[in-house]
mmCIF file of C-alpha atoms in Angstrom:
data_model
loop_
_atom_site.group_PDB
_atom_site.id
_atom_site.type_symbol
_atom_site.label_atom_id
_atom_site.label_comp_id
_atom_site.label_asym_id
_atom_site.label_seq_id
_atom_site.Cartn_x
_atom_site.Cartn_y
_atom_site.Cartn_z
ATOM 1 C CA PRO A 1 -15.515 -21.340 1.772
ATOM 2 C CA TRP A 2 -18.723 -22.555 3.418
ATOM 3 C CA ARG A 3 -18.017 -20.595 6.611
ATOM 4 C CA GLN A 4 -18.883 -16.952 7.092
ATOM 5 C CA SER A 5 -15.512 -15.288 7.509
ATOM 6 C CA GLU A 6 -14.372 -11.698 7.770
ATOM 7 C CA ALA A 7 -12.872 -10.024 4.729
ATOM 8 C CA ILE A 8 -9.464 -8.447 4.259
ATOM 9 C CA LEU A 9 -9.049 -5.766 1.586
ATOM 10 C CA LEU A 10 -5.479 -5.449 0.280
ATOM 11 C CA LEU A 11 -4.391 -2.187 -1.385
ATOM 12 C CA HIS A 12 -1.296 -2.540 -3.548
ATOM 13 C CA GLY A 13 1.367 0.084 -4.165
ATOM 14 C CA ASN A 14 2.308 2.282 -7.091
ATOM 15 C CA ALA A 15 3.048 0.564 -10.434
ATOM 16 C CA GLU A 16 1.651 -2.735 -9.160
ATOM 17 C CA SER A 17 -1.565 -4.748 -9.168
ATOM 18 C CA GLY A 18 -3.345 -7.196 -6.914
ATOM 19 C CA VAL A 19 -0.779 -9.804 -7.996
ATOM 20 C CA ALA A 20 1.695 -8.077 -5.645
ATOM 21 C CA TRP A 21 0.048 -9.875 -2.709
ATOM 22 C CA TYR A 22 1.134 -13.348 -3.888
ATOM 23 C CA GLY A 23 3.046 -13.960 -0.652
ATOM 24 C CA TRP A 24 0.124 -12.956 1.553
ATOM 25 C CA VAL A 25 -2.755 -14.926 0.077
ATOM 26 C CA PRO A 26 -1.680 -18.388 1.319
ATOM 27 C CA VAL A 27 -1.379 -17.003 4.855
ATOM 28 C CA LEU A 28 -4.617 -15.005 4.896
ATOM 29 C CA ALA A 29 -6.993 -17.066 2.765
ATOM 30 C CA ARG A 30 -7.262 -20.080 5.065
ATOM 31 C CA GLY A 31 -9.426 -18.145 7.504
ATOM 32 C CA HIS A 32 -10.581 -15.010 5.674
ATOM 33 C CA ARG A 33 -12.063 -13.719 2.456
ATOM 34 C CA VAL A 34 -9.227 -11.946 0.656
ATOM 35 C CA VAL A 35 -9.999 -9.124 -1.768
ATOM 36 C CA ARG A 36 -7.011 -7.808 -3.732
ATOM 37 C CA PRO A 37 -8.297 -5.619 -6.571
ATOM 38 C CA ASP A 38 -6.257 -3.736 -9.131
ATOM 39 C CA MET A 39 -6.339 -0.025 -8.456
ATOM 40 C CA ARG A 40 -7.864 2.155 -11.158
ATOM 41 C CA GLY A 41 -5.399 2.428 -14.069
ATOM 42 C CA PHE A 42 -3.115 -0.374 -12.860
ATOM 43 C CA GLY A 43 -2.878 -4.088 -13.570
ATOM 44 C CA ALA A 44 -5.670 -5.363 -15.795
ATOM 45 C CA SER A 45 -7.775 -2.214 -15.437
ATOM 46 C CA THR A 46 -8.041 0.444 -18.141
ATOM 47 C CA PRO A 47 -5.077 2.871 -18.181
ATOM 48 C CA MET A 48 -5.897 6.378 -17.014
ATOM 49 C CA PRO A 49 -5.047 9.418 -19.153
ATOM 50 C CA GLY A 50 -2.154 11.533 -17.941
ATOM 51 C CA ASP A 51 -4.498 14.378 -17.021
ATOM 52 C CA PHE A 52 -6.977 12.242 -15.056
ATOM 53 C CA PRO A 53 -8.065 14.170 -11.912
ATOM 54 C CA TRP A 54 -6.699 11.747 -9.316
ATOM 55 C CA THR A 55 -7.688 12.229 -5.674
ATOM 56 C CA LEU A 56 -7.584 9.950 -2.664
ATOM 57 C CA ASP A 57 -11.372 10.102 -2.419
ATOM 58 C CA VAL A 58 -11.747 8.888 -6.020
ATOM 59 C CA ILE A 59 -9.658 5.813 -5.215
ATOM 60 C CA ILE A 60 -11.374 5.219 -1.873
ATOM 61 C CA ASP A 61 -14.769 5.412 -3.566
ATOM 62 C CA ASP A 62 -13.607 2.868 -6.162
ATOM 63 C CA PHE A 63 -12.705 0.393 -3.435
ATOM 64 C CA MET A 64 -15.920 1.127 -1.544
ATOM 65 C CA ARG A 65 -17.881 0.181 -4.662
ATOM 66 C CA VAL A 66 -15.896 -3.043 -4.976
ATOM 67 C CA MET A 67 -16.755 -4.019 -1.418
ATOM 68 C CA ASP A 68 -20.387 -2.943 -1.816
ATOM 69 C CA THR A 69 -20.677 -5.080 -4.948
ATOM 70 C CA LEU A 70 -19.304 -8.045 -3.007
ATOM 71 C CA GLY A 71 -21.789 -7.393 -0.213
ATOM 72 C CA ILE A 72 -19.047 -6.731 2.334
ATOM 73 C CA GLY A 73 -19.910 -4.022 4.835
ATOM 74 C CA ARG A 74 -16.973 -3.997 7.253
ATOM 75 C CA PHE A 75 -13.518 -5.394 6.651
ATOM 76 C CA HIS A 76 -9.890 -5.399 7.686
ATOM 77 C CA LEU A 77 -7.745 -3.068 5.583
ATOM 78 C CA VAL A 78 -4.103 -3.550 4.564
ATOM 79 C CA GLY A 79 -2.022 -1.176 2.446
ATOM 80 C CA ALA A 80 1.545 -1.403 1.149
ATOM 81 C CA LYS A 81 3.741 1.527 0.065
ATOM 82 C CA ILE A 82 1.457 4.246 -1.365
ATOM 83 C CA GLY A 83 -1.406 1.806 -0.771
ATOM 84 C CA GLY A 84 -0.726 2.534 2.898
ATOM 85 C CA THR A 85 -1.305 6.227 2.263
ATOM 86 C CA ILE A 86 -4.629 5.406 0.632
ATOM 87 C CA ALA A 87 -5.454 2.979 3.450
ATOM 88 C CA ARG A 88 -4.749 5.555 6.169
ATOM 89 C CA ALA A 89 -7.011 8.075 4.452
ATOM 90 C CA PHE A 90 -9.628 5.345 3.936
ATOM 91 C CA ALA A 91 -9.659 4.420 7.637
ATOM 92 C CA ALA A 92 -9.906 8.080 8.647
ATOM 93 C CA ARG A 93 -12.637 9.040 6.189
ATOM 94 C CA ARG A 94 -14.732 5.842 6.230
ATOM 95 C CA PRO A 95 -14.260 4.609 9.806
ATOM 96 C CA GLU A 96 -17.559 2.750 9.815
ATOM 97 C CA ARG A 97 -16.170 0.321 7.218
ATOM 98 C CA VAL A 98 -12.715 -0.480 8.624
ATOM 99 C CA ILE A 99 -12.270 -2.969 11.503
ATOM 100 C CA THR A 100 -8.465 -2.929 11.643
ATOM 101 C CA LEU A 101 -5.744 -1.200 9.649
ATOM 102 C CA THR A 102 -2.296 -2.549 8.751
ATOM 103 C CA VAL A 103 0.120 -0.378 6.771
ATOM 104 C CA VAL A 104 3.378 -1.859 5.539
ATOM 105 C CA GLY A 105 6.410 0.034 4.277
ATOM 106 C CA THR A 106 4.334 3.123 3.729
ATOM 107 C CA PRO A 107 5.666 6.672 3.243
ATOM 108 C CA PRO A 108 5.332 9.537 5.718
ATOM 109 C CA PRO A 109 1.963 11.332 5.675
ATOM 110 C CA MET A 110 3.551 14.064 3.565
ATOM 111 C CA ARG A 111 6.590 13.409 1.381
ATOM 112 C CA GLU A 112 8.897 16.389 1.294
ATOM 113 C CA GLY A 113 9.901 17.305 -2.251
ATOM 114 C CA ALA A 114 7.548 14.838 -3.962
ATOM 115 C CA ALA A 115 5.736 17.532 -5.930
ATOM 116 C CA GLU A 116 9.018 19.093 -7.019
ATOM 117 C CA ARG A 117 10.332 15.732 -8.280
ATOM 118 C CA ALA A 118 7.168 14.845 -10.205
ATOM 119 C CA PRO A 119 7.952 16.750 -13.454
ATOM 120 C CA GLU A 120 11.388 15.147 -13.724
ATOM 121 C CA LEU A 121 9.882 11.705 -13.158
ATOM 122 C CA ALA A 122 7.203 12.388 -15.777
ATOM 123 C CA GLU A 123 9.963 13.153 -18.288
ATOM 124 C CA GLU A 124 11.702 9.899 -17.391
ATOM 125 C CA PHE A 125 8.493 7.896 -17.861
ATOM 126 C CA ASP A 126 7.801 9.606 -21.197
ATOM 127 C CA ARG A 127 11.331 9.057 -22.432
ATOM 128 C CA ASN A 128 12.126 5.571 -21.115
ATOM 129 C CA GLY A 129 8.904 3.987 -19.852
ATOM 130 C CA VAL A 130 8.140 2.727 -16.360
ATOM 131 C CA GLU A 131 10.489 -0.271 -16.424
ATOM 132 C CA HIS A 132 13.579 1.964 -16.608
ATOM 133 C CA TRP A 133 12.477 3.769 -13.438
ATOM 134 C CA ALA A 134 11.579 0.500 -11.706
ATOM 135 C CA ARG A 135 15.032 -0.916 -12.449
ATOM 136 C CA ARG A 136 16.795 2.259 -11.319
ATOM 137 C CA THR A 137 14.987 2.319 -7.972
ATOM 138 C CA MET A 138 14.518 -1.379 -7.203
ATOM 139 C CA ALA A 139 17.523 -1.930 -4.923
ATOM 140 C CA GLY A 140 16.134 0.262 -2.153
ATOM 141 C CA ARG A 141 12.642 -1.074 -2.678
ATOM 142 C CA LEU A 142 13.378 -4.769 -2.146
ATOM 143 C CA GLY A 143 16.619 -4.553 -0.174
ATOM 144 C CA SER A 144 19.950 -6.335 -0.397
ATOM 145 C CA ASP A 145 18.704 -9.796 0.655
ATOM 146 C CA PHE A 146 16.045 -10.228 -2.046
ATOM 147 C CA PRO A 147 16.952 -12.911 -4.631
ATOM 148 C CA ALA A 148 18.198 -11.617 -7.993
ATOM 149 C CA GLU A 149 15.540 -13.469 -9.977
ATOM 150 C CA GLY A 150 12.896 -11.954 -7.712
ATOM 151 C CA VAL A 151 14.273 -8.477 -8.300
ATOM 152 C CA GLU A 152 14.043 -9.008 -12.058
ATOM 153 C CA TRP A 153 10.472 -10.292 -11.722
ATOM 154 C CA TRP A 154 9.469 -7.157 -9.808
ATOM 155 C CA ILE A 155 11.146 -4.888 -12.361
ATOM 156 C CA LYS A 156 9.190 -6.490 -15.212
ATOM 157 C CA PHE A 157 6.001 -6.565 -13.135
ATOM 158 C CA MET A 158 6.110 -2.863 -12.281
ATOM 159 C CA GLY A 159 7.391 -1.970 -15.741
ATOM 160 C CA ARG A 160 4.124 -3.092 -17.335
ATOM 161 C CA THR A 161 2.325 -0.081 -15.833
ATOM 162 C CA ALA A 162 0.889 2.315 -18.423
ATOM 163 C CA VAL A 163 2.967 5.493 -18.716
ATOM 164 C CA SER A 164 -0.126 7.726 -18.726
ATOM 165 C CA THR A 165 -1.381 6.187 -15.468
ATOM 166 C CA GLN A 166 2.019 6.489 -13.844
ATOM 167 C CA ILE A 167 2.524 10.139 -14.786
ATOM 168 C CA GLY A 168 -0.860 11.236 -13.465
ATOM 169 C CA PHE A 169 -0.551 9.172 -10.304
ATOM 170 C CA MET A 170 2.924 10.457 -9.441
ATOM 171 C CA LYS A 171 1.844 14.073 -9.898
ATOM 172 C CA THR A 172 -1.083 13.718 -7.513
ATOM 173 C CA ILE A 173 -1.479 10.705 -5.207
ATOM 174 C CA ALA A 174 2.256 10.321 -4.603
ATOM 175 C CA CYS A 175 2.249 13.943 -3.390
ATOM 176 C CA ALA A 176 -0.825 13.605 -1.159
ATOM 177 C CA ASP A 177 -0.785 15.157 2.309
ATOM 178 C CA ILE A 178 -2.705 13.027 4.822
ATOM 179 C CA ARG A 179 -1.375 14.572 8.032
ATOM 180 C CA ALA A 180 -4.858 15.744 9.025
ATOM 181 C CA ASP A 181 -6.226 12.212 8.594
ATOM 182 C CA LEU A 182 -3.994 10.498 11.146
ATOM 183 C CA PRO A 183 -5.763 11.669 14.351
ATOM 184 C CA LYS A 184 -9.081 10.579 12.810
ATOM 185 C CA ILE A 185 -8.046 6.928 12.581
ATOM 186 C CA THR A 186 -9.737 5.117 15.467
ATOM 187 C CA CYS A 187 -9.486 1.424 14.585
ATOM 188 C CA PRO A 188 -6.696 -0.830 15.884
ATOM 189 C CA THR A 189 -3.704 -0.083 13.665
ATOM 190 C CA LEU A 190 -0.388 -1.793 12.972
ATOM 191 C CA VAL A 191 2.469 0.027 11.228
ATOM 192 C CA ILE A 192 5.290 -2.160 9.870
ATOM 193 C CA THR A 193 8.704 -0.948 8.703
ATOM 194 C CA THR A 194 12.328 -2.113 8.652
ATOM 195 C CA ASP A 195 15.215 -0.778 10.680
ATOM 196 C CA GLY A 196 17.096 0.168 7.504
ATOM 197 C CA SER A 197 14.266 1.471 5.311
ATOM 198 C CA GLY A 198 15.291 4.144 2.844
ATOM 199 C CA LEU A 199 11.773 5.544 2.915
ATOM 200 C CA ALA A 200 12.022 6.887 6.461
ATOM 201 C CA SER A 201 13.932 6.107 9.631
ATOM 202 C CA VAL A 202 12.304 4.230 12.494
ATOM 203 C CA GLU A 203 12.226 7.487 14.475
ATOM 204 C CA GLU A 204 10.535 9.374 11.617
ATOM 205 C CA THR A 205 7.987 6.593 11.236
ATOM 206 C CA ARG A 206 7.296 6.530 14.970
ATOM 207 C CA VAL A 207 6.514 10.265 14.950
ATOM 208 C CA TRP A 208 3.502 9.850 12.681
ATOM 209 C CA GLN A 209 2.544 6.396 14.010
ATOM 210 C CA LEU A 210 2.036 7.900 17.482
ATOM 211 C CA GLN A 211 -0.525 10.297 16.024
ATOM 212 C CA ILE A 212 -2.803 7.288 15.486
ATOM 213 C CA ALA A 213 -4.361 6.669 18.881
ATOM 214 C CA ASN A 214 -4.815 2.904 18.892
ATOM 215 C CA SER A 215 -1.649 1.928 17.031
ATOM 216 C CA ARG A 216 1.630 0.125 17.450
ATOM 217 C CA LEU A 217 4.853 -0.053 15.450
ATOM 218 C CA LEU A 218 6.542 -3.276 14.348
ATOM 219 C CA VAL A 219 10.166 -2.910 13.205
ATOM 220 C CA LEU A 220 11.682 -5.795 11.249
ATOM 221 C CA PRO A 221 15.383 -6.250 10.443
ATOM 222 C CA GLY A 222 16.344 -5.347 6.892
ATOM 223 C CA ASP A 223 17.059 -2.552 4.433
ATOM 224 C CA SER A 224 14.011 -2.825 2.161
ATOM 225 C CA TYR A 225 11.127 -0.392 2.207
ATOM 226 C CA HIS A 226 8.689 -2.588 0.260
ATOM 227 C CA VAL A 227 8.317 -4.681 3.370
ATOM 228 C CA ALA A 228 5.102 -6.313 2.158
ATOM 229 C CA ALA A 229 7.188 -7.974 -0.572
ATOM 230 C CA SER A 230 10.500 -8.573 1.184
ATOM 231 C CA HIS A 231 8.932 -9.867 4.429
ATOM 232 C CA ALA A 232 5.589 -11.052 3.066
ATOM 233 C CA GLU A 233 4.853 -13.996 5.350
ATOM 234 C CA HIS A 234 6.045 -12.245 8.512
ATOM 235 C CA CYS A 235 3.906 -9.194 7.737
ATOM 236 C CA ALA A 236 0.849 -11.256 6.839
ATOM 237 C CA ARG A 237 1.054 -13.151 10.129
ATOM 238 C CA ALA A 238 1.444 -9.873 12.026
ATOM 239 C CA ALA A 239 -1.701 -8.581 10.319
ATOM 240 C CA LEU A 240 -3.530 -11.756 11.357
ATOM 241 C CA ASP A 241 -2.363 -11.244 14.935
ATOM 242 C CA LEU A 242 -3.879 -7.755 14.903
ATOM 243 C CA ILE A 243 -7.119 -9.132 13.483
ATOM 244 C CA ALA A 244 -7.245 -11.853 16.156
ATOM 245 C CA GLN A 245 -6.622 -9.310 18.913
ATOM 246 C CA SER A 246 -9.449 -7.124 17.606
ATOM 247 C CA LYS A 247 -11.849 -10.037 17.929
ATOM 248 C CA GLY A 248 -10.857 -10.572 21.535
ATOM 249 C CA SER A 249 -11.149 -6.933 22.564
#
């Protein structure tokens, strides 16, 4: 803590909070400042109304203010799941702030059919709450090798998300199209997925990864798509490797 060390900003996924990075902090914090805020509306922050005008720039500006308040100018950026969508847009639109980018188990730059599915999901959230949806979808998220007690923890964790936040977020940010942002990302970038991810195949992921000039793809064995949770330590060490390489370049 008495050394000046670079900072790493961690952006969590949908229906989560900064707590989601529990497996990363022990790996990262020994040599870096780790910032893992709750996104607007999630975790301990105030729930957002269902009609809140969500945009990627609103969220990016929130995180910029966090880092400004902490006096951190430039930092390494990591995003998981939809946090990786936000992180890609962040790196493209605020390149002067981002040293390296790591995105883990993140969706394609545009999710086909997401907007069409949003009304049905909103009805499910209204009718049954977020926990019902989290339980219904958790198997693909964490994969077949995740311990049963861990699966239950994640269901309860995600299920605490406010319904109003979740409805607004799924209608907007989950449908975001960041295809135009990818060629604008110039920092060293690492994309991590699994070979059995239900979010996208390795080939589909490689298509958009190659649109980021200074990037590489790391494919881990497994059938989870929330790779930041299922392979936390491996992913955190890969992010540190990228950070170390950026210092030597």
